[in-house]
XYZ file of C-alpha atoms in Angstrom:
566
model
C 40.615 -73.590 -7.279
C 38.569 -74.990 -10.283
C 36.612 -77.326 -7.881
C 36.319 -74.498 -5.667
C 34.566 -73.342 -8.303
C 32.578 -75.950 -9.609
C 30.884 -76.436 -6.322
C 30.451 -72.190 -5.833
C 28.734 -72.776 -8.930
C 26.432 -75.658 -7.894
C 25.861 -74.229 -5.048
C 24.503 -71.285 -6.356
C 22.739 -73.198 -9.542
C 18.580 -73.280 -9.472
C 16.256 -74.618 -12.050
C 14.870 -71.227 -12.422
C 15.375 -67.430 -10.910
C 12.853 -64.935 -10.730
C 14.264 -61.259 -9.964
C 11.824 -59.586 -7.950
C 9.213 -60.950 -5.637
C 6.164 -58.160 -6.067
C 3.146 -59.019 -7.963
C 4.466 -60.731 -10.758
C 7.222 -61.857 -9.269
C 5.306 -63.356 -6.424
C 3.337 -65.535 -8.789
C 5.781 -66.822 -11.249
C 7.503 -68.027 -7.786
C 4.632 -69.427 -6.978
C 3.622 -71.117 -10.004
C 7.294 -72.686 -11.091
C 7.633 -73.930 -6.971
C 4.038 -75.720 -7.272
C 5.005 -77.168 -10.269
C 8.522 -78.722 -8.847
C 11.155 -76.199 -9.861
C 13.694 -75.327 -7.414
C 13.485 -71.608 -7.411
C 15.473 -68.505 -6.866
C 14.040 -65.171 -6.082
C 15.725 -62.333 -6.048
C 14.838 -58.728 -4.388
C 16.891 -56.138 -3.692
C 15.164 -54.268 -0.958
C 14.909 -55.721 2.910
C 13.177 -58.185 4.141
C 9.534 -57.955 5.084
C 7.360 -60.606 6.761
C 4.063 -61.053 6.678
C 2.146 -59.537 9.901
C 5.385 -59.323 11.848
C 7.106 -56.759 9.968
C 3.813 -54.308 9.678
C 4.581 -51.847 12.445
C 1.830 -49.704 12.130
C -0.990 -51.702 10.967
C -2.642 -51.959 14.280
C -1.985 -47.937 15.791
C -4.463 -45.710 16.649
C -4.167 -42.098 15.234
C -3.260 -40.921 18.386
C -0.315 -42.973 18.559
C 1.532 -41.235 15.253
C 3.612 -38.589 16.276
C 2.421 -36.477 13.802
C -1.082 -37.641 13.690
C -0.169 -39.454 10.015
C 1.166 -36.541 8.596
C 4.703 -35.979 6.933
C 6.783 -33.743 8.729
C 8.223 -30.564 5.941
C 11.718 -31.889 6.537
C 10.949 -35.157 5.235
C 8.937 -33.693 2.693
C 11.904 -31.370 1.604
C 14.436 -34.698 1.255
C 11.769 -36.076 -0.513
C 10.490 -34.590 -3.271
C 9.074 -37.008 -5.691
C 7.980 -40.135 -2.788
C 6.567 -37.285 -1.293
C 3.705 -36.642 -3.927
C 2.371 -39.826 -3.575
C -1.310 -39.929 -1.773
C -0.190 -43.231 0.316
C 3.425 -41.703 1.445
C 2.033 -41.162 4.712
C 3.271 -41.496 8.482
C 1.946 -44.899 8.874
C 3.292 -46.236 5.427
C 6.786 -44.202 4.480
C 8.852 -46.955 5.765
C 7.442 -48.930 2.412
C 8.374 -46.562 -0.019
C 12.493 -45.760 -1.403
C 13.033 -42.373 -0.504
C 14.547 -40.387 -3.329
C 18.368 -39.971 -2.605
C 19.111 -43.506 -1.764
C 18.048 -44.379 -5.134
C 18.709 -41.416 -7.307
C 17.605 -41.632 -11.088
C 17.768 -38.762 -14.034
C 14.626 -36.759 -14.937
C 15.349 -35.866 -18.975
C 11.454 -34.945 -18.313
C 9.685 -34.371 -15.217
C 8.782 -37.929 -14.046
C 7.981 -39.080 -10.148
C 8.736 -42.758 -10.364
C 7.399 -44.343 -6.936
C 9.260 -48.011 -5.769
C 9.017 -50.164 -2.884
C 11.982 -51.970 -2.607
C 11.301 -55.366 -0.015
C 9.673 -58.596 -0.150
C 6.435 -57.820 -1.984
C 7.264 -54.372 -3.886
C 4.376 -52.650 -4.058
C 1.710 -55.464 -3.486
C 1.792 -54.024 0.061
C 0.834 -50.899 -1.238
C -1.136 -51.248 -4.434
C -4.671 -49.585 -4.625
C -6.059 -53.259 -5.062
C -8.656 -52.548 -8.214
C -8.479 -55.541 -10.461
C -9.981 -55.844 -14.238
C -9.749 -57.793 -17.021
C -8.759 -56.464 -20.453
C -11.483 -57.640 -23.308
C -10.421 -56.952 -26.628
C -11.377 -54.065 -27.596
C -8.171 -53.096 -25.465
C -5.839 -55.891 -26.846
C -7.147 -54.872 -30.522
C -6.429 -51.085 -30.106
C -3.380 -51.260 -31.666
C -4.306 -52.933 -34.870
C -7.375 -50.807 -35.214
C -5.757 -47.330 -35.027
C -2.149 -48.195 -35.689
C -0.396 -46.971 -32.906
C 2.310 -49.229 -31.093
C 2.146 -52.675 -32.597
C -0.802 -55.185 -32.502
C -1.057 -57.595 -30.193
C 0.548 -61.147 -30.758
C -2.570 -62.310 -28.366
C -6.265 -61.805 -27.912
C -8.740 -62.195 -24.844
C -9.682 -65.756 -25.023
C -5.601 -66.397 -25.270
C -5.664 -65.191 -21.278
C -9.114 -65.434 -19.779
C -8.504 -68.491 -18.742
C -5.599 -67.373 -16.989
C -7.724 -64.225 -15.252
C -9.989 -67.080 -13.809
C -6.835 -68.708 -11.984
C -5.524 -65.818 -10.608
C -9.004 -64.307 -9.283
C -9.936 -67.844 -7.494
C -6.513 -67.684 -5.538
C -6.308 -63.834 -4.595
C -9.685 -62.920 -3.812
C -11.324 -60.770 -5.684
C -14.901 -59.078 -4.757
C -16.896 -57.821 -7.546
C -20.377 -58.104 -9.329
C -21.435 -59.621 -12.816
C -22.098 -56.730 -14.922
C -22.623 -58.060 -17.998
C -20.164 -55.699 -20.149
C -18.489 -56.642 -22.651
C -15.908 -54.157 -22.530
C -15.251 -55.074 -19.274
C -15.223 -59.259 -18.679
C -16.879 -60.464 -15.978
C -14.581 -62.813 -13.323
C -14.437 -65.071 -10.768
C -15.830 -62.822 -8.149
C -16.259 -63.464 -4.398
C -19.426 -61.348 -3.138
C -19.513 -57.477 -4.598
C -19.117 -54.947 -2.231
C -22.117 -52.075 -2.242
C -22.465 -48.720 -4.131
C -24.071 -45.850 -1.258
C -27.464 -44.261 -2.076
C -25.744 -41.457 -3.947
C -23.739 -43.822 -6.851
C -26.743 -46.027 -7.295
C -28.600 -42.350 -7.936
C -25.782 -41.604 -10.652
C -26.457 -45.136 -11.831
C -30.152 -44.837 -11.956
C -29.389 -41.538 -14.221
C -26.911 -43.301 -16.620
C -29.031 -45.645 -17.625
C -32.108 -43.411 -18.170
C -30.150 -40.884 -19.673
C -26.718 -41.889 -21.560
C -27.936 -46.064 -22.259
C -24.351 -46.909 -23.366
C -22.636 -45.608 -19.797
C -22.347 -46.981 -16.627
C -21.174 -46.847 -13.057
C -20.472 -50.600 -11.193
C -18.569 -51.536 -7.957
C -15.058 -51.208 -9.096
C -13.504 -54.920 -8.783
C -11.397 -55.422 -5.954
C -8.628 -58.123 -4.285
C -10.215 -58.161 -1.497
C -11.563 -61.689 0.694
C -15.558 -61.208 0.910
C -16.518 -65.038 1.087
C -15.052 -68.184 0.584
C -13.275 -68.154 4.164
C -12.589 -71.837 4.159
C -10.613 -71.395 0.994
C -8.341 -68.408 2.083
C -7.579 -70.048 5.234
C -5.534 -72.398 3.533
C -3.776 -69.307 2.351
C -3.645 -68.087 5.968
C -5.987 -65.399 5.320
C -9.174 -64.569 6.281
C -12.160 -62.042 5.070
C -11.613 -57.965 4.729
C -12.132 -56.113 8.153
C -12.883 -52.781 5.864
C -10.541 -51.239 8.152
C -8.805 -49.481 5.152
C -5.595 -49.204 6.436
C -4.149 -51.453 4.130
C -1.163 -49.210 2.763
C 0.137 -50.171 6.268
C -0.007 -54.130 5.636
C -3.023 -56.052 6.389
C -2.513 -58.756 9.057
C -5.904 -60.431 8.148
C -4.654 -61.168 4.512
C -7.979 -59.240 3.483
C -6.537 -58.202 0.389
C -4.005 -59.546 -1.859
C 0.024 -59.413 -1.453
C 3.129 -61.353 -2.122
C 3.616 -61.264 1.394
C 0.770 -62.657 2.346
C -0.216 -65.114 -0.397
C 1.548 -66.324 -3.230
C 5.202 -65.985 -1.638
C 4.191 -68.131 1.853
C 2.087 -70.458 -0.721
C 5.800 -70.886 -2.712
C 7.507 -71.385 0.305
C 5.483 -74.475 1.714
C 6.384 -76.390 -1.448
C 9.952 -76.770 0.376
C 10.898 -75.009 -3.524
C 11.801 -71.596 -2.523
C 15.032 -70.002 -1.726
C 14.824 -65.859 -1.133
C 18.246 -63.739 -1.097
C 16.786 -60.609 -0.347
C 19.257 -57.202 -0.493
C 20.163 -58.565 -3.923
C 20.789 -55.914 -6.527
C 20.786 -57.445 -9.701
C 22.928 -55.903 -12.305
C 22.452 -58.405 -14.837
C 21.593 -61.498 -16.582
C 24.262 -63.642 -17.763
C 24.192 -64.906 -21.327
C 26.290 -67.737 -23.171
C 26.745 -67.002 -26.193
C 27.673 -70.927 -26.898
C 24.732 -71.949 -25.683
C 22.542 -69.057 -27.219
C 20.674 -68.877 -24.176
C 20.766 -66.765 -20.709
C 22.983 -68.928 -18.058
C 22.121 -66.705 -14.574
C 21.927 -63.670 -13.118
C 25.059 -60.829 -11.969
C 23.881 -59.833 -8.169
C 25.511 -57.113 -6.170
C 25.127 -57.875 -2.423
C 23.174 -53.821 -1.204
C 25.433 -54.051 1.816
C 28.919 -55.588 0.644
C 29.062 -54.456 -2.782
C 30.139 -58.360 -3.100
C 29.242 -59.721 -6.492
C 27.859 -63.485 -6.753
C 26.030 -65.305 -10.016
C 23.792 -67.333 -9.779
C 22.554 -70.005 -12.464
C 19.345 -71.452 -13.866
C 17.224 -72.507 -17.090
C 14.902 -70.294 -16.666
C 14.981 -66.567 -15.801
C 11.610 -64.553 -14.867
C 12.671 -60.461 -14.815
C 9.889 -59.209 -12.478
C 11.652 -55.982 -11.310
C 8.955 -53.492 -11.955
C 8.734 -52.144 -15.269
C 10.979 -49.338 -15.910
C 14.012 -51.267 -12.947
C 13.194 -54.435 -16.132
C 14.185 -52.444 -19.023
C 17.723 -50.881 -16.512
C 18.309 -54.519 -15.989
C 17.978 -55.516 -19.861
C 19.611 -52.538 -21.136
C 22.489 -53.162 -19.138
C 22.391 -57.022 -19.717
C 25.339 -56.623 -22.728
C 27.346 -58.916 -24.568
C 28.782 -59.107 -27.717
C 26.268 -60.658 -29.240
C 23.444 -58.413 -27.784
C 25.728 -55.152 -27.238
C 23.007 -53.296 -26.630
C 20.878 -55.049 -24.186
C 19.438 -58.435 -23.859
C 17.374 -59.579 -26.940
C 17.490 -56.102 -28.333
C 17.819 -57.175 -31.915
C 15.041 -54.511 -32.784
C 16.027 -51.505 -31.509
C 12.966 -50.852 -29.123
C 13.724 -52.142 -26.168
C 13.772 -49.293 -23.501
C 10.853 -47.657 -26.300
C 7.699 -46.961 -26.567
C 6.878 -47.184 -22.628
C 3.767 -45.476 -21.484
C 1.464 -44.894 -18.499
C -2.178 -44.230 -17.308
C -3.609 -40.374 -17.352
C -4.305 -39.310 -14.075
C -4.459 -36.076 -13.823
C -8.197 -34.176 -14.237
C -10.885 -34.833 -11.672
C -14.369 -33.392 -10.585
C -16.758 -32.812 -7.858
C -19.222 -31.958 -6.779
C -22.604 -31.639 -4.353
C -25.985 -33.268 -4.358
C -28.962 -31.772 -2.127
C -31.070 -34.714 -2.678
C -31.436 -38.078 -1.434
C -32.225 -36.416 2.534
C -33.198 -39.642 4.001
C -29.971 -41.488 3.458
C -26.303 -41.250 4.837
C -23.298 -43.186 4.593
C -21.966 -44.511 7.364
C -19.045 -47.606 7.520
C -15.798 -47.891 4.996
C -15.051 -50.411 2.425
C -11.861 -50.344 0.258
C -13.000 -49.379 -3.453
C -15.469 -46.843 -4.972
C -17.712 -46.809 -7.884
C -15.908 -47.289 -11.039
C -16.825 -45.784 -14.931
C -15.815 -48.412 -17.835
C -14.822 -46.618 -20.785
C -17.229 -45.540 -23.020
C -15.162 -43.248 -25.157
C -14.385 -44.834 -28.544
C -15.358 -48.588 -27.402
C -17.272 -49.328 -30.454
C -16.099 -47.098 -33.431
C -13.667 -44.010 -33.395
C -16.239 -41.152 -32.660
C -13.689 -38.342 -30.846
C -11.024 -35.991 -32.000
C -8.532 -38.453 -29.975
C -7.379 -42.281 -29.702
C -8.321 -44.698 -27.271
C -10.200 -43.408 -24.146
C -10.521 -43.524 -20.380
C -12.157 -45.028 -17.635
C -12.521 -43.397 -14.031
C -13.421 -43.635 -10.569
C -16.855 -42.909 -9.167
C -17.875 -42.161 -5.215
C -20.531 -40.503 -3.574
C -20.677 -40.032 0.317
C -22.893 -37.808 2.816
C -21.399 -37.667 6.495
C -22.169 -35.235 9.407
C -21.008 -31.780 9.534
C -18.770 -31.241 12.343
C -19.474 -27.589 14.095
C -17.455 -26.761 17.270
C -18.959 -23.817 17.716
C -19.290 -21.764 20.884
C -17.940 -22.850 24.091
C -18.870 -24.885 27.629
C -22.526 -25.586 27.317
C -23.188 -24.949 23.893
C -20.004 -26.482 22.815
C -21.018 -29.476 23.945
C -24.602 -29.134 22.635
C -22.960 -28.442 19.164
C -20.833 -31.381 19.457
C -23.429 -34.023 19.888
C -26.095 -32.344 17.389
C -26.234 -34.730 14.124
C -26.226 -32.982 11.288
C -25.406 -34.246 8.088
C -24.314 -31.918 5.283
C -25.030 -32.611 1.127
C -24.022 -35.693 -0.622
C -20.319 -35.037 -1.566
C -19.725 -36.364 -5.504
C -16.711 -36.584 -6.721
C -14.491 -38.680 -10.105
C -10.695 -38.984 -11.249
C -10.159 -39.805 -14.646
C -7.605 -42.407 -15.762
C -6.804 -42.297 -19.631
C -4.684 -44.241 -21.459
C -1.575 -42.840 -23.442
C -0.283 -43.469 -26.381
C 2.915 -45.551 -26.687
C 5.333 -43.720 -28.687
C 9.069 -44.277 -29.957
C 10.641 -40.660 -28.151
C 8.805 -41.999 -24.941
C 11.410 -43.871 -23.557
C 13.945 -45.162 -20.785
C 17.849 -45.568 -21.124
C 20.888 -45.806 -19.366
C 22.592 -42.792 -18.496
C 26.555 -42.719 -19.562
C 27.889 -41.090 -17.131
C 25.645 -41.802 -13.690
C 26.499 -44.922 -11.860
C 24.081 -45.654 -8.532
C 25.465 -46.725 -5.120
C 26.350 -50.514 -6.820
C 28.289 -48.948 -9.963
C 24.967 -49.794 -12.323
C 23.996 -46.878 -14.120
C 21.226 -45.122 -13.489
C 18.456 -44.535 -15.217
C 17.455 -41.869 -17.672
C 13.673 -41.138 -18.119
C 11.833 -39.704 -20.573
C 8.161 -39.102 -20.483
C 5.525 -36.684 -21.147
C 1.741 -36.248 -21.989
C 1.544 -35.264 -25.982
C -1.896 -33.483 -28.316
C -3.297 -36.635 -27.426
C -3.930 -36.235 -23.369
C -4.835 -33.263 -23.631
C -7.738 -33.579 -25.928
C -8.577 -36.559 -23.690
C -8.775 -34.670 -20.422
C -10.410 -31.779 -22.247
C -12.777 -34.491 -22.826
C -13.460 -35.766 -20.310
C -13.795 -32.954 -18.370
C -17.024 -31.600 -20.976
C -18.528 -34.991 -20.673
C -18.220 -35.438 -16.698
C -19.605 -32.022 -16.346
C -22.127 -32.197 -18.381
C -23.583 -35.727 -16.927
C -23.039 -34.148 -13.542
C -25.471 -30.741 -14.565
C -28.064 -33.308 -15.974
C -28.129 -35.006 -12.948
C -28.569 -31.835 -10.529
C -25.244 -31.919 -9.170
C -24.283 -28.061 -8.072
C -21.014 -26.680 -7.308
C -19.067 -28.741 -9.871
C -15.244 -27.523 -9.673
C -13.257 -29.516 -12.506
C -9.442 -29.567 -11.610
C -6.485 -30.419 -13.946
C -3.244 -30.695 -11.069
C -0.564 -30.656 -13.887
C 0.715 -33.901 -11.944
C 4.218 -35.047 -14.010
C 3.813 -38.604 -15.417
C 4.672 -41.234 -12.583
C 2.218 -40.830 -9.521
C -0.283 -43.285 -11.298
C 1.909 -45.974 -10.376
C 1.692 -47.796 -13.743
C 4.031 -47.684 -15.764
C 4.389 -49.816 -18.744
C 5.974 -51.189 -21.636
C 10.006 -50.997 -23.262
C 10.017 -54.713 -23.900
C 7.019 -54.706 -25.512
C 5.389 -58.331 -26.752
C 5.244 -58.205 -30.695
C 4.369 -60.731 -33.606
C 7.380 -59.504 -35.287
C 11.190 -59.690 -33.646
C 11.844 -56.416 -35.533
C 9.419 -54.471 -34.054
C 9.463 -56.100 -30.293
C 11.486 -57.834 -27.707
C 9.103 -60.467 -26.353
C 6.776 -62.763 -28.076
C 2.980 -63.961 -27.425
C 4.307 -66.230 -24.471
C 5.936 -63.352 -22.759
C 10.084 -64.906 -23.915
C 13.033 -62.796 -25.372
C 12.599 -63.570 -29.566
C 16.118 -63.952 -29.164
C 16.610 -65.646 -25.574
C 13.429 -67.593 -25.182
C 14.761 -69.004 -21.615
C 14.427 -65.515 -20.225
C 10.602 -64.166 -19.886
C 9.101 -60.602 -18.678
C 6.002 -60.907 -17.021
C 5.668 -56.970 -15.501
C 4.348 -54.138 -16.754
C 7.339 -54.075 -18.949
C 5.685 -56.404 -21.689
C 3.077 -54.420 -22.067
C 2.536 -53.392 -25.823
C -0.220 -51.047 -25.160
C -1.680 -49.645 -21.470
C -5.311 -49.547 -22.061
C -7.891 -47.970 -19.040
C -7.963 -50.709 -16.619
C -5.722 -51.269 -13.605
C -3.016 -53.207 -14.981
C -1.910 -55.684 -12.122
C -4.620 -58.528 -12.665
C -3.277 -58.631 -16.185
C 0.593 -58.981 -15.245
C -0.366 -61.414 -12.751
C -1.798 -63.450 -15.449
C 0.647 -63.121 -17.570
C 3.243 -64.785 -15.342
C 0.815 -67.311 -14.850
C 0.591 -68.414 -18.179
C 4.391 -67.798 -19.094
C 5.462 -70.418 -16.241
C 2.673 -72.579 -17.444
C 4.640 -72.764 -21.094
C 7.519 -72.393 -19.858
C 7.458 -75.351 -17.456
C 6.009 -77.301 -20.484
C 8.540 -76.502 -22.929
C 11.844 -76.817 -20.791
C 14.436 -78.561 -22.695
């Protein structure tokens, strides 16, 4: 029996395990395979292969049952996946649907997973910038959350090595609350934005609109091929998987890249439960897996552990990671891990219509928009609130479809091109503020399918939001009236945290082990062989999209990692 044993073990041993293969998880595999480590990864959803296993990505409208739509019975079973914009006919087979993976709402809160190879990299809206630091020093400067243990310069390096190998299409802009990158050629703003831009810089100096920064393949093609991938069709259908490799996925790029070291090993339908840690040793030993279809338990060893799970399914796994020596979660000597976990504000928006700019129309697609940098609080504290917001920007004009009448003048109305007013239109994303009673833990009672408890959210907007969507609100509005846009309508949906995708933080990074979990390399203070390179490291949320960043982050963790292996 013990040499049963001894081999069960070796068999299952690894130099490293990474548990979860989406966006961060996708690139620490790729990085520790490239640099010679025999690597584990670990996801607990099915199986998805790159083109193969895209079922819809090359169907005509006419070929959905339900022309795209979700029928009200699938709504009704569905209540939180449901609110999402991409849960659509074409793409529901990517999301978890809410009773298979049931979770407790202390507070309204729609969390949205994809549970297969790639998470939600096959999903993911695909906008992509840096941080500079005025976001990494907004903690020190206003004292909420806890500074920083690292600047800008500590990861632009990093940014550069991740934007070479995904692809990403964007335009020097010269902010410096916004870094430039390594960009591949931009894609265009229509008549209207570069009207709104025009304005801006007439009229408010210090505010701009740019081509939001996308991972999308717009040059280079002898580069990506190596990849596999080749340039953006601007189909945008790319919630259904993109068979080109046009924009960035684990399925498509750093997972095959992993694989052709002869490095990788992938046990997919793995639900990890948690990590294993020797209490001899002082250090994490493996990972506790429950097989999704046997309920059969297996560990599996290594010296290094990456937790890529998505940020809030990181903290579950931590939380229930217990020994006596950590009895309340893994390398939570301070008290904060499963704390102080925020998100991106989402939930005011405006439009409006323009009755100039007669002699041009928009015709084509691309996949991104205009995009607002912050300008709110950049430079000095100037508003009744913290931090600030950023936002999208797009401005269209299309024909006006009139099916008027019938036989003959039907069909005369049918082929008559006329084009209606520019349509305007911007979404705000703020940034919250963490806070301690914003938090996730497990529930006591709850167990999931696998016996692991579920987990217990609890999230809301605070003073804070509001006074920034109030804000922002007065300020769109008002630019929009200056620059002769009529019928503005303002909206404020209400939305419950969650359907911004982005949640963050829990196992924050921290100069001090009493006041955070990981340190400036993204390592447990008190486990350093274990390191959390999601959104759950993230000490403070800022405006930008935050997957360029996490992406980064892994990079550089494997980097020291690799370096410093004992």
């Amino acid at each position: 029996m013990a040499n049963l044993n001894i081999k069960s073990k070796q068999d299952n041993s690894y130099d490293a395990i990474v548990i979860g293969s989406g966006m961060s998880g996708g690139w620490a595999a790729k990085e520790l395979c490239e640099k010679g480590l025999k690597t584990l990864v670990l996801e607990r959803g099915r199986e998805v292969k790159h083109v193969q296993d895209y079922p819809t990505t090359n169907k005509m409208p006419w070929e959905f049952e339900h022309r795209g739509a979700i029928p009200e019975e699938i709504k009704k079973e569905n209540p939180v996946v449901s609110r999402c914009y991409a849960f659509r006919e074409d793409a529901q087979h990517f999301f978890v649907k809410d009773k298979e993976h049931p979770y407790v709402q202390e507070k309204p809160f729609d969390w949205i997973r994809g549970y297969q190879t790639g998470g939600k990299s096959l999903l993911w809206a695909r906008q992509v910038q840096r941080w500079s630091d005025f976001d990494f020093e907004g903690p020190a400067r206003d004292g909420f959350a806890v500074d920083w243990p690292i600047r800008y310069k500590d990861l632009a390096p990093w940014y550069s090595h991740v934007e070479k190998f995904i692809g990403v299409s964007g335009n020097k802009d010269g902010r410096d609350n916004l870094p430039d990158g390594e960009f591949l050629p931009p894609f265009e703003l229509t008549a209207g934005e570069l009207y709104f831009k025009d304005f801006l810089r007439k009229n408010y100096p210090e505010r701009e609109i740019i081509v939001a920064r996308c991972a999308h393949i717009t040059g280079n093609a002898e580069y990506y091929a190596k990849q596999g991938r080749t340039l953006c069709q601007n189909r945008t259908l790319c919630q259904r998987g993109c068979p080109f490799g046009g924009y960035f996925s684990s399925n498509s790029s750093t997972l095959p890249w992993a694989a052709k070291t002869g490095n990788l090993s992938m046990q997919h339908r793995a639900v990890v439960h948690s990590i294993i840690y020797d209490e001899a040793k002082g250090k994490a030993t493996g990972v506790r897996v429950i097989d999704a279809n046997t309920n059969e338990t297996t560990e599996y060893y290594a010296k290094l552990i990456f937790v890529n799970a998505s940020a809030l399914n990181t903290n579950l796994i931590l939380l229930n990671s217990t020994s006596s020596r950590f009895p309340q979660g893994l390398g939570n000597d301070s008290g904060v891990l499963g704390k102080y976990v925020a998100f991106h504000n989402y939930r005011a928006g405006i439009s409006a219509e323009f009755d100039g700019l007669k002699e041009y129309i928009t015709e084509g697609r691309r996949p991104t928009s205009g995009y607002f940098p912050r300008f709110r609080n950049v430079y000095k504290q100037e508003t009744d609130f913290l931090r600030g917001y950023a936002a999208g920007f797009s401005a269209s004009r299309s024909m006006v479809n009139d099916y008027s009448g019938i036989g003959e003048e039907l069909e005369q109305a049918m082929t008559r091109e006329e084009y209606g007013p520019w349509r305007v239109g911007s979404h705000m994303m703020g940034e919250t503020i963490p806070k301690e009673a914003s938090q996730v833990s497990l529930d006591p009672d709850k167990k999931d399918a696998w016996g692991i408890p579920q987990l217990r959210v609890s999230l809301d907007y605070d003073a804070n939001d509001e006074a920034m969507i109030k804000d922002y609100l007065e300020q769109m509005t008002e630019m929009f009236e200056a620059a002769g846009f009529t019928n503005i309508r303002t909206r404020d949906d209400k939305r419950a945290p969650g359907l911004d995708i982005h949640e963050m933080g829990g196992a924050r990074m921290g100069k001090d082990p009493e006041t955070s979990v990981l340190n400036e390399w993204n390592q447990i203070h008190a486990c350093p062989n274990v390191y959390v390179t999601d959104g759950a490291c993230m000490t403070s949320t800022s405006t930008q999209n935050p997957s360029l960043t996490y992406m980064a982050f892994a990079a550089r963790a494997v980097d020291h990692a690799v370096k410093n292996m004992g």
